[in-house]
GROMACS .gro file of C-alpha atoms in nm:
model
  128
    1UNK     CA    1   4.022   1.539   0.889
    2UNK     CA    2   4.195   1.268   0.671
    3UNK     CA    3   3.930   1.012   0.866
    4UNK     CA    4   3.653   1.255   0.765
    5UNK     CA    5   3.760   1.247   0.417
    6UNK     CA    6   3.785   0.859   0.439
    7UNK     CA    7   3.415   0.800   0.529
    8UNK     CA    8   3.305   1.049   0.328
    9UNK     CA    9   3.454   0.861   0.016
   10UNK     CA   10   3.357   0.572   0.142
   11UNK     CA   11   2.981   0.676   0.201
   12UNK     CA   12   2.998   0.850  -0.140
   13UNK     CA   13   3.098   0.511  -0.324
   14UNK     CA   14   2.835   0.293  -0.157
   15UNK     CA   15   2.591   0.501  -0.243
   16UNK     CA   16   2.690   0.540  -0.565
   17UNK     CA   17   2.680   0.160  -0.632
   18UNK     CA   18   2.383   0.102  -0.483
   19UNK     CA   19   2.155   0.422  -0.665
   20UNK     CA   20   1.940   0.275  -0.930
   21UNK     CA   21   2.022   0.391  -1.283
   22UNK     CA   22   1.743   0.632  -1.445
   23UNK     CA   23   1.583   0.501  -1.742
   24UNK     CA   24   1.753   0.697  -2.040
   25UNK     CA   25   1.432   0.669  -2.249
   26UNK     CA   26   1.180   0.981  -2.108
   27UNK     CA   27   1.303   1.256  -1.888
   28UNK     CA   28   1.132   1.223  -1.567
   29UNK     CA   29   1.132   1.439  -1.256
   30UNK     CA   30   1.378   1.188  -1.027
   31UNK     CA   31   1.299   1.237  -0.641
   32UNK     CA   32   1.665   1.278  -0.551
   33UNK     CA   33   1.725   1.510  -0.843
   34UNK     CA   34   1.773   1.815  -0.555
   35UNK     CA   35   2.041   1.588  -0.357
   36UNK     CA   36   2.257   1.462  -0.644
   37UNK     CA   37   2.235   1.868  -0.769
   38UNK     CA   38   2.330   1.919  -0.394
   39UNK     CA   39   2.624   1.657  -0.378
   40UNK     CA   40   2.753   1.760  -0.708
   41UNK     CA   41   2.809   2.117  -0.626
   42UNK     CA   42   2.989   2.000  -0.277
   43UNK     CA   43   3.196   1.748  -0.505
   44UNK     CA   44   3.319   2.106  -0.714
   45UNK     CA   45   3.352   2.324  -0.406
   46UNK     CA   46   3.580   1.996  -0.238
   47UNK     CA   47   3.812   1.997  -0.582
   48UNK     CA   48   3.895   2.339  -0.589
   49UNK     CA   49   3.962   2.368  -0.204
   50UNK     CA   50   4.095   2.074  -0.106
   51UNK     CA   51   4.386   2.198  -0.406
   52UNK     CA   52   4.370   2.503  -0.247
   53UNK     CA   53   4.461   2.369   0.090
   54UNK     CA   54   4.741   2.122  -0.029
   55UNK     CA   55   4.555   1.817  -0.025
   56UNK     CA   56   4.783   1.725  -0.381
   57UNK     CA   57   4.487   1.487  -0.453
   58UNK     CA   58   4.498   1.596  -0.844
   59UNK     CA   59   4.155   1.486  -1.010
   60UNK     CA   60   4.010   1.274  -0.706
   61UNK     CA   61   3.757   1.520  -0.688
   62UNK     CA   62   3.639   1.550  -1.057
   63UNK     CA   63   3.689   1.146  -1.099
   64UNK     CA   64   3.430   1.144  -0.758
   65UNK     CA   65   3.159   1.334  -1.011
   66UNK     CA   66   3.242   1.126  -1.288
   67UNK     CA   67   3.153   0.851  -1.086
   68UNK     CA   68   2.843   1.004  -0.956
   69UNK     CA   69   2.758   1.088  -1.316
   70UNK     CA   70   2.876   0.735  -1.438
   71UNK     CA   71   2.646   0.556  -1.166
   72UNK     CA   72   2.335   0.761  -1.241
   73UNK     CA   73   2.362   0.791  -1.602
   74UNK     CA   74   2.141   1.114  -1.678
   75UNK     CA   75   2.082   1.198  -1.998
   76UNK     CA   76   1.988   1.551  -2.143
   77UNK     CA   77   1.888   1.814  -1.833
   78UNK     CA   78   1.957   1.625  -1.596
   79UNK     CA   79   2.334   1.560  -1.689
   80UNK     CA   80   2.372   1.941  -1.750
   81UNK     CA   81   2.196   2.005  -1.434
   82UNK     CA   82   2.460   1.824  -1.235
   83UNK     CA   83   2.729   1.902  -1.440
   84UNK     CA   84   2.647   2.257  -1.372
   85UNK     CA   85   2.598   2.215  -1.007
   86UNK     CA   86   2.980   2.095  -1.034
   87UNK     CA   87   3.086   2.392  -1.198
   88UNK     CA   88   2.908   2.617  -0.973
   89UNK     CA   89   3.039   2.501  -0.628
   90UNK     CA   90   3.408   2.525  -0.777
   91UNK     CA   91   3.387   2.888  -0.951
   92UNK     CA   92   3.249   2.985  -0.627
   93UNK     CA   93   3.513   2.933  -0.432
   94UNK     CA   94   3.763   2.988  -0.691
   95UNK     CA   95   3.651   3.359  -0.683
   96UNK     CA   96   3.693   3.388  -0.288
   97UNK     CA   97   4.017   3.226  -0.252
   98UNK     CA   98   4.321   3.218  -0.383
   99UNK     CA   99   4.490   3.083  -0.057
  100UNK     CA  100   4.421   2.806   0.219
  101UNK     CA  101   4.270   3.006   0.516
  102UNK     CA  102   4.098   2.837   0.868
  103UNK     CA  103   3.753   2.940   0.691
  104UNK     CA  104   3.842   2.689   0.364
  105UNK     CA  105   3.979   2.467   0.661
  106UNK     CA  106   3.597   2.523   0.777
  107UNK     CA  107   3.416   2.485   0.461
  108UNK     CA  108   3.569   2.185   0.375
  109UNK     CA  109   3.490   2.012   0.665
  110UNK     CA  110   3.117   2.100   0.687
  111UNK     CA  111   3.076   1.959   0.303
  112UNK     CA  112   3.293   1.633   0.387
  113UNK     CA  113   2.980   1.628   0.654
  114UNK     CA  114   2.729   1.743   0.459
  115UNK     CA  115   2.859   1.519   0.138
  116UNK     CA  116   2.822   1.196   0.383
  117UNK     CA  117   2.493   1.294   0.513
  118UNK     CA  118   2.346   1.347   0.148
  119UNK     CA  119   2.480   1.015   0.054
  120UNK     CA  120   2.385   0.796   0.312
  121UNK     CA  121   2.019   0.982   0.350
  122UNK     CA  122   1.946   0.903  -0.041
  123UNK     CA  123   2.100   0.547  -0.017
  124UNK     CA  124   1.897   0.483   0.252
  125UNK     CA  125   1.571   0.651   0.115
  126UNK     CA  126   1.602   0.520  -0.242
  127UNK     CA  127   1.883   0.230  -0.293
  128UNK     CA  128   1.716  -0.140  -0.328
   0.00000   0.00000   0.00000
């Protein structure tokens, strides 16, 4: 899993650099709104269950958002739509699981793939 979790990151952070910044000045309907909504609620799910399952990793998933946030720069909706997603894919596992069990094992590995796939689809789709 740890190599998983390597490419992931490393997927994540090269599409992050490479994602044009919205313009701040008129909220417009962004074509990868849906997948950065998508990869932020992974990003919360991964920081509550990777703590869950002992991954000590502290804030390395919140400081992955931040980044995501930082690179894309939304302003108004869009920043509280993302945020939200965030919040979402945490508090829903946080309400299922108090304990590391095979399915968290599970769950975490399927967004580690799904987080990757996101990332390189909308790098490839959209990045410069």
């Amino acid at each position: 899993m740890s190599r998983t979790y390597f490419r992931f990151v490393q997927v994540l952070l090269v599409a992050l650099s490479l994602l044009p910044a919205a313009p701040a000045v008129a909220q417009q309907t962004i074509p990868f709104d849906g997948d950065l909504r998508r990869l932020s609620e992974i990003l919360g799910a991964l920081h509550y269950l990777r703590e869950v399952c002992g991954a000590a990793e502290g804030q390395k998933w919140r400081n992955e958002m931040q980044q995501l946030v930082d690179a894309e720069a939304p302003t108004g909706a869009r920043r509280a739509q993302m945020i939200a997603s965030f919040n979402r894919g945490y508090r829903l596992y946080q309400q299922s699981y108090r304990t590391c069990t095979p399915a968290a094992d599970t769950a975490i590995r399927k967004y580690l793939q799904e987080g990757t796939k996101i990332a390189r689809e909308v790098t490839a789709r959209y990045a410069n």
